[in-house]
One Martini backbone bead per residue (centre of mass of N, CA, C, O) as a GRO file, in nm:
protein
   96
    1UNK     BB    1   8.840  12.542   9.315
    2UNK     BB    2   9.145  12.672   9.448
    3UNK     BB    3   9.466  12.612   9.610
    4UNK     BB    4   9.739  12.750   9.740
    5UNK     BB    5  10.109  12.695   9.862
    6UNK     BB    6  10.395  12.802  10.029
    7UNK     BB    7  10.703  12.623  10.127
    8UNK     BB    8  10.953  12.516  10.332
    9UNK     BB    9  11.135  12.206  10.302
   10UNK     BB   10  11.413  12.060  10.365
   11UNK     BB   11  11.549  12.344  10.210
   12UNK     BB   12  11.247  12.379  10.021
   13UNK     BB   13  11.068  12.487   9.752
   14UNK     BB   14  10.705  12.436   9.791
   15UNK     BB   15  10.429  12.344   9.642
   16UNK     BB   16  10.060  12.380   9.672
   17UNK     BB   17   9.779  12.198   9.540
   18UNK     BB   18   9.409  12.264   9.605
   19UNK     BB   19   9.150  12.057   9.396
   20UNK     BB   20   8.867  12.010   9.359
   21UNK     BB   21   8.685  11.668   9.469
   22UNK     BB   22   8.431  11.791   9.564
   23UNK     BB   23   8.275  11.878   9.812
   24UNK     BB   24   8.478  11.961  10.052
   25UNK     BB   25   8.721  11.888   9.865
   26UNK     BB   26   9.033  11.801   9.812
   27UNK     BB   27   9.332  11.771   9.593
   28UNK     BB   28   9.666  11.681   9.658
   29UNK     BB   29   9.957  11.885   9.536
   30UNK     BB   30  10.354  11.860   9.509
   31UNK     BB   31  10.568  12.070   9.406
   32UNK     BB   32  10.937  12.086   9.278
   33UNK     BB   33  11.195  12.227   9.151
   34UNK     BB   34  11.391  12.002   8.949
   35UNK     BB   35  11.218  11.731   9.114
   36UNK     BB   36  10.878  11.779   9.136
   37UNK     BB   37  10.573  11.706   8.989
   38UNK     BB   38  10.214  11.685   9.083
   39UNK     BB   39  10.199  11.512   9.357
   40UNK     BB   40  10.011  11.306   9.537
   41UNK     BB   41   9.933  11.363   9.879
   42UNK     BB   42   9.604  11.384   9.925
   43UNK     BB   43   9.376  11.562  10.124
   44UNK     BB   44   9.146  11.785  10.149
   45UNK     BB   45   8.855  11.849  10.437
   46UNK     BB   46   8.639  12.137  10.440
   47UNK     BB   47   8.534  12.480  10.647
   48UNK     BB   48   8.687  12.691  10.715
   49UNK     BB   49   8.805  12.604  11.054
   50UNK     BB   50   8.804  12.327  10.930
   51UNK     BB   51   8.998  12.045  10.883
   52UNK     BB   52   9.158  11.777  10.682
   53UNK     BB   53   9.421  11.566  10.700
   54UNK     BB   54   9.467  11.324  10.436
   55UNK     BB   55   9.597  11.040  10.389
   56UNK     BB   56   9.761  10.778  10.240
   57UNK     BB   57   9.635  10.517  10.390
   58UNK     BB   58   9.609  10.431  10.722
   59UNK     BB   59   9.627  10.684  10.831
   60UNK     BB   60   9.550  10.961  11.008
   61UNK     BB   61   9.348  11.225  11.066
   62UNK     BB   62   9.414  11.595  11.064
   63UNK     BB   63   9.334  11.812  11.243
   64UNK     BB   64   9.226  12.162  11.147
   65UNK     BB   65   9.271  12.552  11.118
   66UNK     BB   66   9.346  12.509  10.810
   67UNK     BB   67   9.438  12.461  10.450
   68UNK     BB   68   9.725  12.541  10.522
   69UNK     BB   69   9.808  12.356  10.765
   70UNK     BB   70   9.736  12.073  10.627
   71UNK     BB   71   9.892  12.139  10.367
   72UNK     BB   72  10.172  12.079  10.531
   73UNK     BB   73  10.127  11.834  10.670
   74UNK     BB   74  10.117  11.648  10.410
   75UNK     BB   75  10.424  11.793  10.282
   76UNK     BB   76  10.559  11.672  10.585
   77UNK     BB   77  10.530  11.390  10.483
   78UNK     BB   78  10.586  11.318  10.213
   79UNK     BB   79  10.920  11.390  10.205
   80UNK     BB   80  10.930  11.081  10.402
   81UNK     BB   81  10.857  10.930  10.190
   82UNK     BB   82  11.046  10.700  10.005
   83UNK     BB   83  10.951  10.778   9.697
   84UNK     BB   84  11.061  11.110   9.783
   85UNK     BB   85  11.319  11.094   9.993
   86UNK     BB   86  11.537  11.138   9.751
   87UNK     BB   87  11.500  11.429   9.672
   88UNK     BB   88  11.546  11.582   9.953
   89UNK     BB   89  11.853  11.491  10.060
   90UNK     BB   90  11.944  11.632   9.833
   91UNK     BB   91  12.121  11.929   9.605
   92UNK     BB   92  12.036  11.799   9.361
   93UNK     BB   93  11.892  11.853   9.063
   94UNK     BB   94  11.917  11.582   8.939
   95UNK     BB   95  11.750  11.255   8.809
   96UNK     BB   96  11.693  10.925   8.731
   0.00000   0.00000   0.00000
């Protein structure tokens, strides 16, 4: 089972998709037209209305009430990570 979530972050029209990986897990990945294509973003762990949206590193979960609320929070700390933020501060398409 997955989830799929499309998000505007940054200006930019970003997708999420969240794919099983084990017993209420999901492995979050985000793709941008363009820019890049399924990085790995977080986990998101839970059911019904309980949700965890999980970083990778230090940082701490944070609980959520939905799967779309989660993983718009992992993509909107993404985008702010130094390794995607060039992507995201310019209008251009292509980068080396």
């Amino acid at each position: 089972m997955s989830k799929k979530f499309n998000y505007t972050i940054a200006s930019h029209s970003i997708e999420v998709h969240a794919e099983q990986d084990g017993e209420s897990r999901y492995m979050v990945r985000m793709s941008c037209a363009g820019r890049l294509a399924n990085v790995r973003i977080g986990y998101l762990t839970g059911a019904g209305r309980n949700w965890l949206a999980e970083f990778f590193g230090a940082r701490p979960s944070v609980p959520c009430k939905s799967a779309k609320q989660a993983c718009e929070i992992l993509a909107k700390a993404a985008v702010k990570q130094p390794g995607l933020a060039p992507f995201f501060l310019s209008k251009e398409t292509s980068h080396a």
